[in-house]
Short mmCIF file of C-alpha atoms in Angstrom, two decimals:
data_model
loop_
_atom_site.label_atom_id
_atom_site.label_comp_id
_atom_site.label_asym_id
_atom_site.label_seq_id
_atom_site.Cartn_x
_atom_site.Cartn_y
_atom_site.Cartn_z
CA UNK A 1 -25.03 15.20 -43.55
CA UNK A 2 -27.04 14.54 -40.34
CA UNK A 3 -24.30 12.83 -38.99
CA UNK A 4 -22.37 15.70 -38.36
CA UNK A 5 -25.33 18.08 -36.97
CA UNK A 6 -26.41 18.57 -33.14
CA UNK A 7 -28.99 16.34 -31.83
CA UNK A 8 -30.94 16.04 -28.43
CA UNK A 9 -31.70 13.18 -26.23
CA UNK A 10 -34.39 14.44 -23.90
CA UNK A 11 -33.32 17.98 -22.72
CA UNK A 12 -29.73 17.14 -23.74
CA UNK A 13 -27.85 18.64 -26.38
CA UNK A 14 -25.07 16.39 -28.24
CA UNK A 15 -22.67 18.22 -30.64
CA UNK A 16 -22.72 15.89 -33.71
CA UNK A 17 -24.82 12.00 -33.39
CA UNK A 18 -21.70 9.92 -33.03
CA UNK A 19 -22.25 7.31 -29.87
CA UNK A 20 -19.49 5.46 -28.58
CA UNK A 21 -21.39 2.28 -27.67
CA UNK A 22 -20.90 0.99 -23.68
CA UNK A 23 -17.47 -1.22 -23.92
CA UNK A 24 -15.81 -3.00 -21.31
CA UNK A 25 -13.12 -1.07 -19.33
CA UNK A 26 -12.64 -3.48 -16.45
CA UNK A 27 -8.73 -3.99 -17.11
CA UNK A 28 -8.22 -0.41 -17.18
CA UNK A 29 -9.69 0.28 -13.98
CA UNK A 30 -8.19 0.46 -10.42
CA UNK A 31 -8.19 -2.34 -8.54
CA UNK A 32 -10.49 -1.46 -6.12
CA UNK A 33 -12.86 -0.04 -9.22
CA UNK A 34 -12.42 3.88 -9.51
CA UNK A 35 -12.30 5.03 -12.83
CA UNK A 36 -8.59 6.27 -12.89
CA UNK A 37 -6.25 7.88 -15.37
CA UNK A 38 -6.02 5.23 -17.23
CA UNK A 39 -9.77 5.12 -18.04
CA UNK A 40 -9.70 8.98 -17.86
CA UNK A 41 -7.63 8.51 -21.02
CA UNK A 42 -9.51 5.97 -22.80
CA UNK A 43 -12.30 8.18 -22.77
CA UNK A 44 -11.02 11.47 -22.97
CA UNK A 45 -8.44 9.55 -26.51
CA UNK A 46 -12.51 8.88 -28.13
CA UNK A 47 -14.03 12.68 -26.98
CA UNK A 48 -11.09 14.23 -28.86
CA UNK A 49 -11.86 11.96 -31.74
CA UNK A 50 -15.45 14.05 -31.67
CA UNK A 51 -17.28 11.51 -29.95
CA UNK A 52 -20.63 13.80 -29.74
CA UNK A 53 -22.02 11.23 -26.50
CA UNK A 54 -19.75 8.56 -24.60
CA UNK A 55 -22.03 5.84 -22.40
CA UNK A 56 -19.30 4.44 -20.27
CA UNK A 57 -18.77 0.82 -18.90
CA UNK A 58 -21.55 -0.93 -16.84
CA UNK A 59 -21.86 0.53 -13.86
CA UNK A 60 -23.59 -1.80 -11.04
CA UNK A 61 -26.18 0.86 -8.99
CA UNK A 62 -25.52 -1.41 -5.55
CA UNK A 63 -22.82 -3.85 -4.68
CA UNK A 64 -25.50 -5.52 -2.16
CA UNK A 65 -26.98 -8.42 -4.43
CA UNK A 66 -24.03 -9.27 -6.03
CA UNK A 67 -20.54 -8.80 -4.51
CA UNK A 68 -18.51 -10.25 -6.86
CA UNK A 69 -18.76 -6.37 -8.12
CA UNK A 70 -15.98 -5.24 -6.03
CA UNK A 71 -13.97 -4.39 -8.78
CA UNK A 72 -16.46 -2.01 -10.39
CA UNK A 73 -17.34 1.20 -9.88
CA UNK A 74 -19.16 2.37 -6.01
CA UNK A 75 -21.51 5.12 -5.85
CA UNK A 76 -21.31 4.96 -1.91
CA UNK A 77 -17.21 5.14 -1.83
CA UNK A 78 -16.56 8.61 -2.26
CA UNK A 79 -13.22 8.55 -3.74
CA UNK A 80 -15.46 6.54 -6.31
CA UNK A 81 -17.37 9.38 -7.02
CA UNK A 82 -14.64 12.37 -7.28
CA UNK A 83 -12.91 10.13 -10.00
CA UNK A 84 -16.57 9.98 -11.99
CA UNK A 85 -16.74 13.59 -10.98
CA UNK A 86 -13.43 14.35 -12.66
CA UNK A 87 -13.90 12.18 -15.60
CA UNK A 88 -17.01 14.27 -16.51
CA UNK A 89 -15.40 17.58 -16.21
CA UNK A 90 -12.55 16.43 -18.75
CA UNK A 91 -14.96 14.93 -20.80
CA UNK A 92 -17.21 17.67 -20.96
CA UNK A 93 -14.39 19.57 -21.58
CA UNK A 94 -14.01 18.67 -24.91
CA UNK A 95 -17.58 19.39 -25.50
CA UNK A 96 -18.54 15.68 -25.94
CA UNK A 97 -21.24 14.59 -23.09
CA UNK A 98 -21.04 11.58 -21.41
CA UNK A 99 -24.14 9.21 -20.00
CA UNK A 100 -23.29 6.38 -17.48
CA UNK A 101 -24.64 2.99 -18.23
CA UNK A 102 -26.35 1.99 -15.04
CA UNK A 103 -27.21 -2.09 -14.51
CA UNK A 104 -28.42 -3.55 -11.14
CA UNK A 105 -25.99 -6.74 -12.31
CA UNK A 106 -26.09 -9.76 -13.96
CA UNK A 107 -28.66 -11.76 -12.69
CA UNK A 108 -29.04 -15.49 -13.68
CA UNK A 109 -27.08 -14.38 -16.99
CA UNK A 110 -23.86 -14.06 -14.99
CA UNK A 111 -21.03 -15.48 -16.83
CA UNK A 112 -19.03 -18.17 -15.82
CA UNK A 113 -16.11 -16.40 -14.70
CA UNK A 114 -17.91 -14.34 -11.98
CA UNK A 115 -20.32 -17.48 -11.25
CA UNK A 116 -17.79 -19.14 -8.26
CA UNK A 117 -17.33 -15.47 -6.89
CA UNK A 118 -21.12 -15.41 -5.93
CA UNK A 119 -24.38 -17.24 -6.50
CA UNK A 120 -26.29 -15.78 -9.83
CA UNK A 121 -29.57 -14.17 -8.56
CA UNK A 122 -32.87 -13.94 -9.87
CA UNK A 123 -36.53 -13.03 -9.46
CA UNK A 124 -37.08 -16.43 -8.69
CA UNK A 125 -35.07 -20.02 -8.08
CA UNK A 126 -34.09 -20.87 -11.83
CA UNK A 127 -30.66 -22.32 -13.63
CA UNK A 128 -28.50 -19.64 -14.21
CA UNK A 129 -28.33 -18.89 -18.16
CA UNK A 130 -25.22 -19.60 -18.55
CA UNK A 131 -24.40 -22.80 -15.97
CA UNK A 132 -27.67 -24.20 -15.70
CA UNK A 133 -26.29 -26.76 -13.35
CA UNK A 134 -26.55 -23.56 -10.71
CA UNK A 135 -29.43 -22.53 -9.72
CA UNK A 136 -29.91 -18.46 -8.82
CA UNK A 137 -30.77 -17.38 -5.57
CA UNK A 138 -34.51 -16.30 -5.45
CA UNK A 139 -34.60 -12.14 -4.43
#
């Protein structure tokens, strides 16, 4: 069964084809973002299940355009970085591999919830998808 047998993504080698899909792991986070031992656990719980590839949480590439991500992941904080470092080292560990899902935010699409934290922002001035009675700050 081909579900079982290696597979490649560009020059990368995965042990079996079962993804674990990009889920949510804000509440398991530290506050201030890093990826802890709690998340440490959540990930390492689905590589020992024989995950062949985990993509982890959305992870914001700059905290610049939209600062509401304070609670996310920060690839300039370097205490950020030796807890990703150490979550790929256990992960790869197990001999699952691990990809990081990379997003430059939310755009006009934020959702409600993070809307009063920070204006939506967008390529131009146009309602935000979700409250389109507020209008996205132009780039």
């Amino acid at each position: 069964m081909k579900l079982f047998e290696p597979g490649t993504i560009g020059n990368v080698v995965i042990k079996n084809r079962i993804a674990m899909a990009p889920m949510g792991i804000g509440s398991v986070a530290e506050p201030d973002g890093r990826w802890g031992e709690r998340v440490l656990e959540y990930y390492l719980a689905r590589a020992r299940g024989e995950t062949g590839l985990i993509i982890t949480s959305l992870t914001p590439v700059t905290r610049k355009l939209e600062p509401m991500w304070q609670t996310h992941m920060d690839f300039h904080n370097q205490a950020h970085m030796e807890s990703l470092k150490s979550l790929a080292t256990a992960i790869h560990s197990t001999g699952t591999k691990i990809f990081v899902q990379l997003t430059a935010g939310f755009g006009r699409v934020v959702t409600a919830m993070r809307a009063g934290k920070s204006q939506p922002i967008s390529a131009s001035a146009v309602p935000c998808f979700f409250l389109p009675q507020v209008l996205a700050r132009e780039i």
